Amino acid sequence: MNNYEYIIASLPDITLDWKESGDMPADSLVSWIKDSCSSRDRELIDFLQKGFDSGSLDGEFYSNALSHRNPFIREYFRFDLNVRNAKVNYLNKALGRAAGTDIFLQDGREFEEAARTETVLASGDILSRERGLDDLMWDKIDELTTFDYFDIEAILGFIAKLQIVMRWRNLDPDTGRKMFGRLVNEVRGSYTGVRDAANAAVE
């Protein structure tokens, strides 16, 4: 049985404790979340996490993701695919390779963020570009979960952001700590806002 409200209400205190202790055990947090979810939602979380394993990313994975029943997974990985393809195309052009080389799968739809992605790819050093691409992913997660508060999409969005944070913890610890603080503040602010709105409605 799912208990979305309990999970989401608990995240602010859990993430704040970890921020203060300097510990960020993402795997244990995701395991805790899964323990409070139904088997159906655990499958969704497992699929999402599979997409964070570079060894799992191929045409078959993206084909399954783009036809997935869950809207967050479907649109998150559609965006992820488009960003990756844009990155590959940029490298192909820079290296003089044929267009389309090493592309996983063509989505076939217009990529609305293509211009912004191209701007990120053409700017700064490698770390700056990677940070810019992850900012695109973060913004997309916000867009996909705009009206999700106590549901599995909100949880999937949190896990996706947590993966970005953990990636930066390895790439650049200082940036990782800052992004973790951003995630903590977002979780606390989102839950507090919904709670206050609910209380005001009752009054």
Tab-separated table of C-alpha atoms in Angstrom:
chain	number	residue	atom	x	y	z
A	1	MET	CA	0.000	0.000	0.000
A	2	ASN	CA	1.286	3.471	-0.868
A	3	ASN	CA	1.677	6.233	1.670
A	4	TYR	CA	2.745	9.160	-0.484
A	5	GLU	CA	1.928	11.856	2.016
A	6	TYR	CA	3.946	10.146	4.755
A	7	ILE	CA	6.942	9.715	2.434
A	8	ILE	CA	6.908	13.282	1.179
A	9	ALA	CA	6.213	14.739	4.621
A	10	SER	CA	9.239	12.824	5.979
A	11	LEU	CA	11.692	13.883	3.278
A	12	PRO	CA	12.329	17.435	4.582
A	13	ASP	CA	13.531	16.242	7.987
A	14	ILE	CA	15.491	13.306	6.563
A	15	THR	CA	17.279	15.350	3.932
A	16	LEU	CA	17.950	18.192	6.389
A	17	ASP	CA	19.520	15.730	8.854
A	18	TRP	CA	21.767	14.411	6.114
A	19	LYS	CA	22.727	17.899	5.020
A	20	GLU	CA	23.758	18.812	8.552
A	21	SER	CA	25.682	15.574	9.066
A	22	GLY	CA	27.399	15.811	5.687
A	23	ASP	CA	26.169	12.327	4.824
A	24	MET	CA	24.218	11.719	1.634
A	25	PRO	CA	23.438	7.986	1.350
A	26	ALA	CA	21.227	8.081	-1.728
A	27	ASP	CA	20.841	4.315	-1.976
A	28	SER	CA	19.554	3.979	1.572
A	29	LEU	CA	17.100	6.844	1.068
A	30	VAL	CA	15.714	5.293	-2.111
A	31	SER	CA	15.451	1.938	-0.336
A	32	TRP	CA	13.496	3.592	2.475
A	33	ILE	CA	11.155	5.184	-0.055
A	34	LYS	CA	10.623	1.866	-1.847
A	35	ASP	CA	9.795	0.111	1.432
A	36	SER	CA	6.833	2.484	1.805
A	37	CYS	CA	5.558	1.940	-1.747
A	38	SER	CA	3.458	-0.687	-3.451
A	39	SER	CA	5.076	-3.297	-5.679
A	40	ARG	CA	3.753	-1.418	-8.715
A	41	ASP	CA	5.441	1.801	-7.648
A	42	ARG	CA	8.638	-0.039	-6.723
A	43	GLU	CA	8.757	-1.218	-10.324
A	44	LEU	CA	8.516	2.399	-11.488
A	45	ILE	CA	11.376	3.416	-9.204
A	46	ASP	CA	13.475	0.473	-10.411
A	47	PHE	CA	12.883	1.459	-14.041
A	48	LEU	CA	13.830	5.065	-13.301
A	49	GLN	CA	17.016	3.976	-11.553
A	50	LYS	CA	17.920	1.673	-14.424
A	51	GLY	CA	18.076	4.796	-16.564
A	52	PHE	CA	20.844	6.169	-14.334
A	53	ASP	CA	23.072	3.195	-15.165
A	54	SER	CA	25.013	4.006	-18.330
A	55	GLY	CA	25.403	0.307	-19.023
A	56	SER	CA	21.636	-0.020	-19.380
A	57	LEU	CA	21.186	2.830	-21.837
A	58	ASP	CA	20.585	1.623	-25.369
A	59	GLY	CA	17.926	1.828	-28.053
A	60	GLU	CA	15.821	-0.853	-26.398
A	61	PHE	CA	15.773	0.953	-23.059
A	62	TYR	CA	14.728	4.248	-24.608
A	63	SER	CA	12.124	2.539	-26.774
A	64	ASN	CA	10.584	1.023	-23.630
A	65	ALA	CA	10.829	4.323	-21.772
A	66	LEU	CA	9.134	6.340	-24.514
A	67	SER	CA	6.193	3.949	-24.547
A	68	HIS	CA	5.992	3.605	-20.759
A	69	ARG	CA	2.591	3.884	-19.048
A	70	ASN	CA	3.894	6.361	-16.469
A	71	PRO	CA	3.932	9.949	-17.805
A	72	PHE	CA	6.902	11.095	-15.717
A	73	ILE	CA	9.118	8.233	-16.860
A	74	ARG	CA	7.983	8.632	-20.450
A	75	GLU	CA	8.641	12.363	-20.691
A	76	TYR	CA	11.709	12.419	-18.452
A	77	PHE	CA	13.522	9.891	-20.618
A	78	ARG	CA	12.269	11.528	-23.803
A	79	PHE	CA	13.995	14.701	-22.643
A	80	ASP	CA	17.054	12.751	-21.480
A	81	LEU	CA	17.298	11.072	-24.894
A	82	ASN	CA	17.039	14.380	-26.722
A	83	VAL	CA	19.729	15.969	-24.551
A	84	ARG	CA	22.043	12.997	-25.047
A	85	ASN	CA	21.466	13.041	-28.789
A	86	ALA	CA	22.161	16.776	-28.884
A	87	LYS	CA	25.397	16.171	-27.001
A	88	VAL	CA	26.438	13.394	-29.388
A	89	ASN	CA	25.573	15.516	-32.427
A	90	TYR	CA	27.623	18.381	-31.026
A	91	LEU	CA	30.623	16.091	-30.538
A	92	ASN	CA	30.170	14.558	-33.995
A	93	LYS	CA	30.287	18.013	-35.533
A	94	ALA	CA	33.300	19.057	-33.459
A	95	LEU	CA	35.198	15.875	-34.385
A	96	GLY	CA	34.174	15.898	-38.031
A	97	ARG	CA	32.244	12.648	-37.772
A	98	ALA	CA	29.140	11.803	-39.778
A	99	ALA	CA	25.868	13.157	-38.357
A	100	GLY	CA	23.924	10.492	-36.498
A	101	THR	CA	26.978	8.525	-35.370
A	102	ASP	CA	26.452	6.860	-31.957
A	103	ILE	CA	22.855	8.065	-31.637
A	104	PHE	CA	20.794	5.767	-29.384
A	105	LEU	CA	17.415	6.362	-30.915
A	106	GLN	CA	15.688	9.203	-32.741
A	107	ASP	CA	12.614	10.473	-30.914
A	108	GLY	CA	10.956	11.812	-34.027
A	109	ARG	CA	9.408	14.774	-32.198
A	110	GLU	CA	10.559	18.365	-32.143
A	111	PHE	CA	12.993	19.047	-29.305
A	112	GLU	CA	11.745	22.347	-27.935
A	113	GLU	CA	14.815	22.926	-25.778
A	114	ALA	CA	17.239	22.313	-28.667
A	115	ALA	CA	18.434	25.931	-28.855
A	116	ARG	CA	19.025	26.182	-25.109
A	117	THR	CA	20.861	22.857	-25.119
A	118	GLU	CA	23.051	23.980	-28.020
A	119	THR	CA	23.925	27.155	-26.111
A	120	VAL	CA	24.969	25.136	-23.074
A	121	LEU	CA	27.094	22.771	-25.165
A	122	ALA	CA	28.905	25.652	-26.832
A	123	SER	CA	29.842	27.410	-23.594
A	124	GLY	CA	32.588	27.100	-21.016
A	125	ASP	CA	34.675	24.130	-19.937
A	126	ILE	CA	33.550	20.536	-19.526
A	127	LEU	CA	32.295	20.972	-15.967
A	128	SER	CA	30.374	24.115	-16.903
A	129	ARG	CA	28.707	22.296	-19.772
A	130	GLU	CA	27.804	19.328	-17.575
A	131	ARG	CA	26.381	21.638	-14.932
A	132	GLY	CA	24.378	23.451	-17.601
A	133	LEU	CA	22.947	20.182	-18.917
A	134	ASP	CA	22.005	19.064	-15.414
A	135	ASP	CA	20.317	22.420	-14.836
A	136	LEU	CA	18.242	21.659	-17.938
A	137	MET	CA	17.314	18.274	-16.477
A	138	TRP	CA	16.453	19.840	-13.105
A	139	ASP	CA	14.182	22.399	-14.768
A	140	LYS	CA	12.503	19.657	-16.805
A	141	ILE	CA	11.802	17.666	-13.633
A	142	ASP	CA	10.187	20.768	-12.138
A	143	GLU	CA	8.062	21.159	-15.262
A	144	LEU	CA	6.944	17.514	-15.204
A	145	THR	CA	5.974	17.650	-11.513
A	146	THR	CA	4.461	21.137	-11.360
A	147	PHE	CA	1.089	19.923	-10.082
A	148	ASP	CA	2.291	16.778	-8.323
A	149	TYR	CA	2.427	16.905	-4.559
A	150	PHE	CA	1.498	13.637	-2.891
A	151	ASP	CA	1.854	11.081	-5.666
A	152	ILE	CA	4.405	8.791	-7.267
A	153	GLU	CA	5.394	11.438	-9.828
A	154	ALA	CA	6.546	13.751	-7.028
A	155	ILE	CA	8.613	10.903	-5.601
A	156	LEU	CA	10.103	9.993	-8.975
A	157	GLY	CA	11.038	13.639	-9.475
A	158	PHE	CA	12.767	13.741	-6.104
A	159	ILE	CA	14.764	10.596	-6.894
A	160	ALA	CA	15.783	11.969	-10.290
A	161	LYS	CA	17.062	15.165	-8.663
A	162	LEU	CA	18.839	13.146	-5.990
A	163	GLN	CA	20.743	11.315	-8.725
A	164	ILE	CA	21.900	14.645	-10.157
A	165	VAL	CA	23.078	15.700	-6.706
A	166	MET	CA	25.011	12.466	-6.193
A	167	ARG	CA	26.649	12.765	-9.602
A	168	TRP	CA	27.953	16.204	-8.636
A	169	ARG	CA	29.084	14.947	-5.297
A	170	ASN	CA	31.557	12.810	-7.267
A	171	LEU	CA	32.390	15.380	-9.958
A	172	ASP	CA	32.788	18.390	-7.670
A	173	PRO	CA	31.999	17.973	-3.954
A	174	ASP	CA	31.431	21.693	-3.369
A	175	THR	CA	28.861	21.868	-6.169
A	176	GLY	CA	27.328	18.629	-4.882
A	177	ARG	CA	26.835	20.131	-1.423
A	178	LYS	CA	25.246	23.253	-2.891
A	179	MET	CA	22.871	21.246	-5.050
A	180	PHE	CA	21.962	19.049	-2.098
A	181	GLY	CA	21.118	22.188	-0.132
A	182	ARG	CA	18.956	23.329	-3.044
A	183	LEU	CA	17.118	19.999	-3.022
A	184	VAL	CA	16.566	20.198	0.741
A	185	ASN	CA	15.152	23.708	0.459
A	186	GLU	CA	12.868	22.726	-2.414
A	187	VAL	CA	11.472	19.727	-0.564
A	188	ARG	CA	10.879	21.724	2.591
A	189	GLY	CA	9.339	24.636	0.712
A	190	SER	CA	7.072	22.441	-1.400
A	191	TYR	CA	5.706	20.476	1.538
A	192	THR	CA	5.257	23.555	3.709
A	193	GLY	CA	3.387	25.342	0.930
A	194	VAL	CA	0.976	22.471	0.364
A	195	ARG	CA	0.434	22.022	4.095
A	196	ASP	CA	-0.298	25.700	4.654
A	197	ALA	CA	-2.683	25.780	1.689
A	198	ALA	CA	-4.524	22.752	3.051
A	199	ASN	CA	-4.803	24.324	6.508
A	200	ALA	CA	-6.092	27.567	5.036
A	201	ALA	CA	-8.727	25.689	3.054
A	202	VAL	CA	-9.946	23.956	6.204
A	203	GLU	CA	-10.147	27.224	8.109
